[in-house]
Amino acid sequence: MNRTATAIAILLAGATAASAQSNNLYTSGSIQYDYLSSNGSDVSFAYADFAVGFGFGGGSSLPMGFELGVLGIASDSGGPFDSRAALFPTFWVDTAMGRFSVGAPRSAVSSAIQIPRFGGSRYVSLLLSSTIGVTDFVQLVGEAHSYGARFDGPIGGFDAGLSVHQFTGGASDATSVTGYFGRDYGALDFALGFEAINTGSSDFQTYVAQVGYDAGQFGGHLTLADSSSSSEVIVMVDAFYKPIDWLTLNAGYLGTGSSSELYSVNAEASFMKNGYAGIGYIDSLGGGGSGITTAYVGWKLNY
């Protein structure tokens, strides 16, 4: 994990320094380190989900550019994830209709609908990605690559997106189509999304709906997901309250019908504008105190 973390740190340091020199270079996303403990078992987990891009053009020519997305994980503690990374290089162009991207774009639905960080943890969110948002998850843990195209733009006053992905390598027979439709009304926003994957011998579909409210000091999301890989509809609720500017208190709930339920709480402090750190707790309802304690620190890469 040390070699992976060092490589990521060097890349981010270079991208951040360059972004201070040119308005055409940009970064977005975040990196985070998790420490989880439960019944004497510990997990150390590093997570990186960011993009580095360069745009040019404008004026008499169409704005266009290149972007490299990175999704990486590293763990020295075993468990379901080991150390690996996926790259998503794309070329994009902005038109009057919207943005068109070709190469290996991230799935449209995963960009529009975010899975909550239960207990503040990225580790738990990635576990949920094996059911919701499978396209990017397969490229990360399935040793597969993809090529495809994506569109994002306004349709009838709403935001919409569609992406198509053809997998190569470990999932060479699979094709994925994802999309979303939504709108941001200021404090209130909503999004509807879908993902359909065909492997040649079987089909998987996921439908997701998310409603969010953000009044600045408090807010939250309600997320519903119906996947053919699960017999139950997944219900996720997350809420936040900011008693002071630098402190956020979060609570979450996840239910899968009659199968299982869990809740989470965490407190998160921000520092140096883009930094954050927190502690949290995750347990099943009636779990009897045998839950998971989390501690984490991260950095937002919005430059």
Coordinates of C-alpha atoms in Angstrom, one line a residue:
M1 CA 0.0 0.0 0.0
N2 CA 2.9 2.4 0.7
R3 CA 4.1 2.2 -2.9
T4 CA 0.6 2.8 -4.2
A5 CA 0.0 5.7 -1.8
T6 CA 3.3 7.3 -2.7
A7 CA 2.6 7.1 -6.5
I8 CA -0.8 8.7 -6.0
A9 CA 0.6 11.4 -3.8
I10 CA 3.3 12.3 -6.4
L11 CA 0.7 12.4 -9.2
L12 CA -1.6 14.6 -7.2
A13 CA 1.1 17.0 -6.1
G14 CA 2.1 17.4 -9.8
A15 CA -1.4 18.0 -10.9
T16 CA -2.1 20.5 -8.1
A17 CA 1.1 22.5 -8.9
A18 CA 0.3 22.5 -12.6
S19 CA -3.3 23.7 -12.0
A20 CA -1.9 26.7 -10.2
Q21 CA -0.1 27.6 -13.4
S22 CA -2.8 27.1 -16.0
N23 CA -6.5 27.7 -16.0
N24 CA -6.9 25.0 -18.6
L25 CA -5.7 22.2 -16.3
Y26 CA -8.3 20.9 -13.8
T27 CA -8.7 18.2 -11.2
S28 CA -11.8 16.8 -9.4
G29 CA -12.7 14.0 -7.0
S30 CA -11.1 13.0 -3.7
I31 CA -8.7 10.6 -2.0
Q32 CA -9.4 9.0 1.4
Y33 CA -7.8 6.7 3.9
D34 CA -10.0 4.5 6.1
Y35 CA -9.3 2.6 9.3
L36 CA -12.0 0.2 10.4
S37 CA -12.1 -2.0 13.5
S38 CA -14.6 -4.7 14.6
N39 CA -14.3 -7.4 17.2
G40 CA -10.5 -7.2 17.2
S41 CA -10.2 -7.3 13.4
D42 CA -8.8 -4.2 11.7
V43 CA -8.8 -3.0 8.1
S44 CA -6.6 -0.3 6.6
F45 CA -8.0 1.0 3.3
A46 CA -6.9 3.7 0.9
Y47 CA -9.3 5.0 -1.8
A48 CA -8.7 7.3 -4.7
D49 CA -11.4 8.5 -7.1
F50 CA -10.3 11.5 -9.2
A51 CA -9.8 13.0 -12.6
V52 CA -7.1 15.1 -14.1
G53 CA -8.0 17.0 -17.3
F54 CA -6.8 19.6 -19.7
G55 CA -9.2 21.8 -21.8
F56 CA -8.5 24.0 -24.8
G57 CA -10.4 25.7 -27.6
G58 CA -13.3 28.1 -27.1
G59 CA -13.9 31.4 -28.9
S60 CA -14.3 30.5 -32.6
S61 CA -13.6 26.8 -32.0
L62 CA -15.4 24.2 -29.8
P63 CA -14.1 23.7 -26.3
M64 CA -12.5 20.3 -26.1
G65 CA -10.0 18.4 -24.0
F66 CA -8.5 15.2 -22.5
E67 CA -9.3 13.7 -19.2
L68 CA -7.8 10.8 -17.2
G69 CA -10.0 9.3 -14.6
V70 CA -8.4 7.2 -11.8
L71 CA -10.2 4.8 -9.5
G72 CA -7.8 3.0 -7.1
I73 CA -7.8 1.1 -3.9
A74 CA -5.1 -0.3 -1.6
S75 CA -5.3 -2.5 1.5
D76 CA -2.7 -4.4 3.5
S77 CA -5.4 -6.1 5.6
G78 CA -7.0 -8.7 3.3
G79 CA -10.7 -8.8 3.1
P80 CA -12.7 -8.6 -0.2
F81 CA -10.4 -5.9 -1.7
D82 CA -6.7 -5.9 -2.5
S83 CA -4.6 -3.3 -4.2
R84 CA -5.5 -2.4 -7.7
A85 CA -6.5 0.6 -10.0
A86 CA -8.5 1.3 -13.1
L87 CA -7.9 4.1 -15.6
F88 CA -10.5 6.0 -17.6
P89 CA -8.9 8.1 -20.4
T90 CA -11.3 10.1 -22.5
F91 CA -11.4 12.8 -25.1
W92 CA -14.3 15.3 -24.7
V93 CA -15.9 18.1 -26.8
D94 CA -18.5 20.6 -25.7
T95 CA -21.2 21.5 -28.2
A96 CA -24.5 23.4 -28.2
M97 CA -26.2 20.0 -27.5
G98 CA -24.0 19.0 -24.6
R99 CA -20.7 17.2 -23.9
F100 CA -19.7 14.2 -25.9
S101 CA -16.9 11.9 -24.5
V102 CA -15.2 9.0 -26.2
G103 CA -12.5 6.6 -25.1
A104 CA -13.1 4.9 -21.7
P105 CA -15.5 7.2 -19.9
R106 CA -16.9 6.6 -16.4
S107 CA -20.5 5.4 -16.3
A108 CA -23.0 8.2 -16.5
V109 CA -25.2 6.9 -13.7
S110 CA -22.3 6.6 -11.2
S111 CA -21.5 10.3 -11.8
A112 CA -25.0 11.5 -11.3
I113 CA -26.1 9.3 -8.3
Q114 CA -23.7 8.9 -5.4
I115 CA -23.8 6.1 -2.8
P116 CA -23.7 7.6 0.8
R117 CA -20.5 7.2 2.8
F118 CA -22.0 5.2 5.7
G119 CA -20.0 5.9 8.8
G120 CA -17.9 8.2 6.6
S121 CA -16.3 5.1 5.1
R122 CA -15.4 4.6 1.5
Y123 CA -14.8 0.9 2.1
V124 CA -18.5 0.3 2.9
S125 CA -19.6 2.4 -0.1
L126 CA -17.4 0.3 -2.4
L127 CA -19.0 -2.9 -1.1
L128 CA -22.4 -1.4 -2.1
S129 CA -20.9 -0.7 -5.6
S130 CA -20.9 -4.4 -6.3
T131 CA -24.7 -4.2 -6.5
I132 CA -25.3 -0.5 -7.5
G133 CA -23.0 1.0 -10.2
V134 CA -21.5 -2.3 -11.4
T135 CA -19.9 -0.9 -14.6
D136 CA -17.0 1.0 -12.8
F137 CA -16.7 -1.7 -10.1
V138 CA -16.1 -4.4 -12.7
Q139 CA -13.2 -2.4 -14.2
L140 CA -11.7 -1.9 -10.8
V141 CA -11.9 -5.4 -9.3
G142 CA -12.6 -7.6 -12.3
E143 CA -9.4 -6.9 -14.2
A144 CA -11.3 -5.7 -17.2
H145 CA -11.0 -2.7 -19.4
S146 CA -13.6 -0.9 -21.5
Y147 CA -14.0 1.5 -24.4
G148 CA -17.1 3.4 -25.2
A149 CA -18.9 6.8 -25.5
R150 CA -20.9 9.1 -23.2
F151 CA -23.2 12.1 -23.6
D152 CA -24.1 14.7 -20.9
G153 CA -26.4 17.6 -21.6
P154 CA -29.7 19.4 -21.1
I155 CA -33.0 17.8 -22.4
G156 CA -36.2 19.8 -22.0
G157 CA -34.8 21.8 -19.1
F158 CA -33.5 18.7 -17.3
D159 CA -30.0 17.2 -17.0
A160 CA -29.5 13.9 -18.8
G161 CA -26.7 11.5 -19.6
L162 CA -26.1 8.2 -21.4
S163 CA -23.0 6.0 -21.6
V164 CA -22.2 2.8 -23.5
H165 CA -19.3 0.5 -22.5
Q166 CA -17.8 -2.5 -24.2
F167 CA -15.6 -4.6 -21.9
T168 CA -12.3 -6.3 -22.9
G169 CA -10.0 -8.6 -20.9
G170 CA -11.7 -10.5 -18.1
A171 CA -15.2 -9.4 -19.2
S172 CA -14.7 -9.4 -22.9
D173 CA -18.3 -10.5 -23.7
A174 CA -20.0 -7.8 -21.6
T175 CA -21.7 -4.6 -22.7
S176 CA -23.0 -2.0 -20.4
V177 CA -25.5 0.9 -20.9
T178 CA -26.1 3.4 -18.2
G179 CA -28.1 6.7 -18.0
Y180 CA -29.6 9.3 -15.8
F181 CA -32.3 12.0 -15.9
G182 CA -32.7 14.7 -13.2
R183 CA -32.7 18.4 -12.2
D184 CA -31.2 20.6 -9.6
Y185 CA -33.7 23.1 -8.2
G186 CA -31.3 24.7 -5.8
A187 CA -32.0 23.3 -2.3
L188 CA -33.9 20.4 -3.8
D189 CA -32.6 18.0 -6.5
F190 CA -33.6 14.6 -7.9
A191 CA -32.2 12.0 -10.3
L192 CA -33.4 8.8 -11.9
G193 CA -30.8 6.3 -13.2
F194 CA -30.4 2.9 -14.8
E195 CA -27.8 0.4 -15.6
A196 CA -28.1 -2.6 -18.0
I197 CA -25.4 -5.1 -18.4
N198 CA -25.4 -8.0 -20.9
T199 CA -22.7 -10.7 -20.6
G200 CA -23.8 -12.8 -23.6
S201 CA -25.4 -15.4 -21.4
S202 CA -27.2 -13.3 -18.8
D203 CA -28.7 -9.8 -18.3
F204 CA -28.5 -7.6 -15.2
Q205 CA -30.5 -4.4 -14.6
T206 CA -30.5 -1.8 -11.9
Y207 CA -32.8 1.2 -11.5
V208 CA -32.0 3.9 -9.0
A209 CA -33.9 7.0 -7.8
Q210 CA -32.5 9.7 -5.5
V211 CA -34.0 12.8 -4.0
G212 CA -31.8 15.3 -2.1
Y213 CA -32.3 18.4 0.0
D214 CA -29.5 20.8 1.0
A215 CA -30.4 23.9 3.1
G216 CA -26.8 24.6 3.8
Q217 CA -26.9 23.8 7.6
F218 CA -28.9 20.6 7.2
G219 CA -30.1 18.2 4.5
G220 CA -29.9 14.7 3.2
H221 CA -30.8 12.1 0.6
L222 CA -33.3 9.3 0.0
T223 CA -32.0 6.7 -2.4
L224 CA -34.0 3.7 -3.7
A225 CA -32.3 0.9 -5.8
D226 CA -33.9 -2.1 -7.5
S227 CA -31.3 -4.5 -8.9
S228 CA -31.8 -7.9 -10.6
S229 CA -28.8 -9.1 -8.6
S230 CA -30.8 -8.6 -5.3
S231 CA -34.2 -9.9 -4.4
E232 CA -35.0 -6.8 -2.3
V233 CA -35.3 -3.1 -3.0
I234 CA -32.4 -1.3 -1.3
V235 CA -33.4 1.8 0.7
M236 CA -30.7 4.3 1.8
V237 CA -31.3 7.4 3.8
D238 CA -28.5 9.8 4.8
A239 CA -28.8 13.1 6.7
F240 CA -26.5 15.8 7.9
Y241 CA -26.5 18.7 10.3
K242 CA -23.8 21.4 10.6
P243 CA -23.8 22.9 14.1
I244 CA -20.8 25.0 13.1
D245 CA -19.2 25.7 9.8
W246 CA -16.3 23.2 10.1
L247 CA -18.2 20.3 11.8
T248 CA -20.8 18.0 10.1
L249 CA -22.8 15.4 11.9
N250 CA -24.1 12.6 9.7
A251 CA -26.6 9.7 10.2
G252 CA -27.4 6.9 7.7
Y253 CA -29.8 4.0 7.3
L254 CA -29.7 1.1 4.9
G255 CA -32.5 -1.5 4.6
T256 CA -33.0 -4.4 2.2
G257 CA -36.6 -5.4 3.0
S258 CA -36.8 -8.2 5.5
S259 CA -33.2 -9.3 4.9
S260 CA -31.1 -6.8 6.9
E261 CA -30.9 -3.3 8.2
L262 CA -28.0 -1.2 9.4
Y263 CA -27.5 2.3 10.7
S264 CA -24.5 4.6 10.9
V265 CA -23.4 7.8 12.6
N266 CA -20.3 9.9 12.1
A267 CA -18.8 13.3 12.9
E268 CA -16.6 15.0 10.3
A269 CA -14.4 18.1 10.6
S270 CA -13.1 20.1 7.7
F271 CA -9.7 21.8 7.6
M272 CA -7.6 23.8 5.1
K273 CA -10.6 24.2 2.8
N274 CA -10.3 20.8 1.0
G275 CA -9.3 18.5 3.9
Y276 CA -11.6 16.5 6.1
A277 CA -11.3 13.9 8.9
G278 CA -13.8 12.0 11.0
I279 CA -14.9 9.1 13.2
G280 CA -18.0 6.9 12.9
Y281 CA -19.8 3.8 13.8
I282 CA -21.8 1.3 11.7
D283 CA -24.0 -1.5 13.1
S284 CA -27.0 -3.6 12.3
L285 CA -30.3 -2.8 14.1
G286 CA -30.3 -4.9 17.2
G287 CA -26.6 -5.7 16.6
G288 CA -25.8 -5.7 20.3
G289 CA -22.7 -3.5 20.0
S290 CA -20.8 -5.7 17.6
G291 CA -20.5 -3.1 14.9
I292 CA -17.7 -1.4 13.0
T293 CA -15.8 1.7 14.3
T294 CA -14.4 3.9 11.6
A295 CA -11.8 6.6 11.4
Y296 CA -10.8 8.4 8.2
V297 CA -9.1 11.4 6.6
G298 CA -9.4 12.7 3.1
W299 CA -8.8 15.5 0.6
K300 CA -11.1 16.9 -2.0
L301 CA -9.3 17.6 -5.4
N302 CA -11.5 20.4 -6.7
Y303 CA -9.0 22.6 -8.5

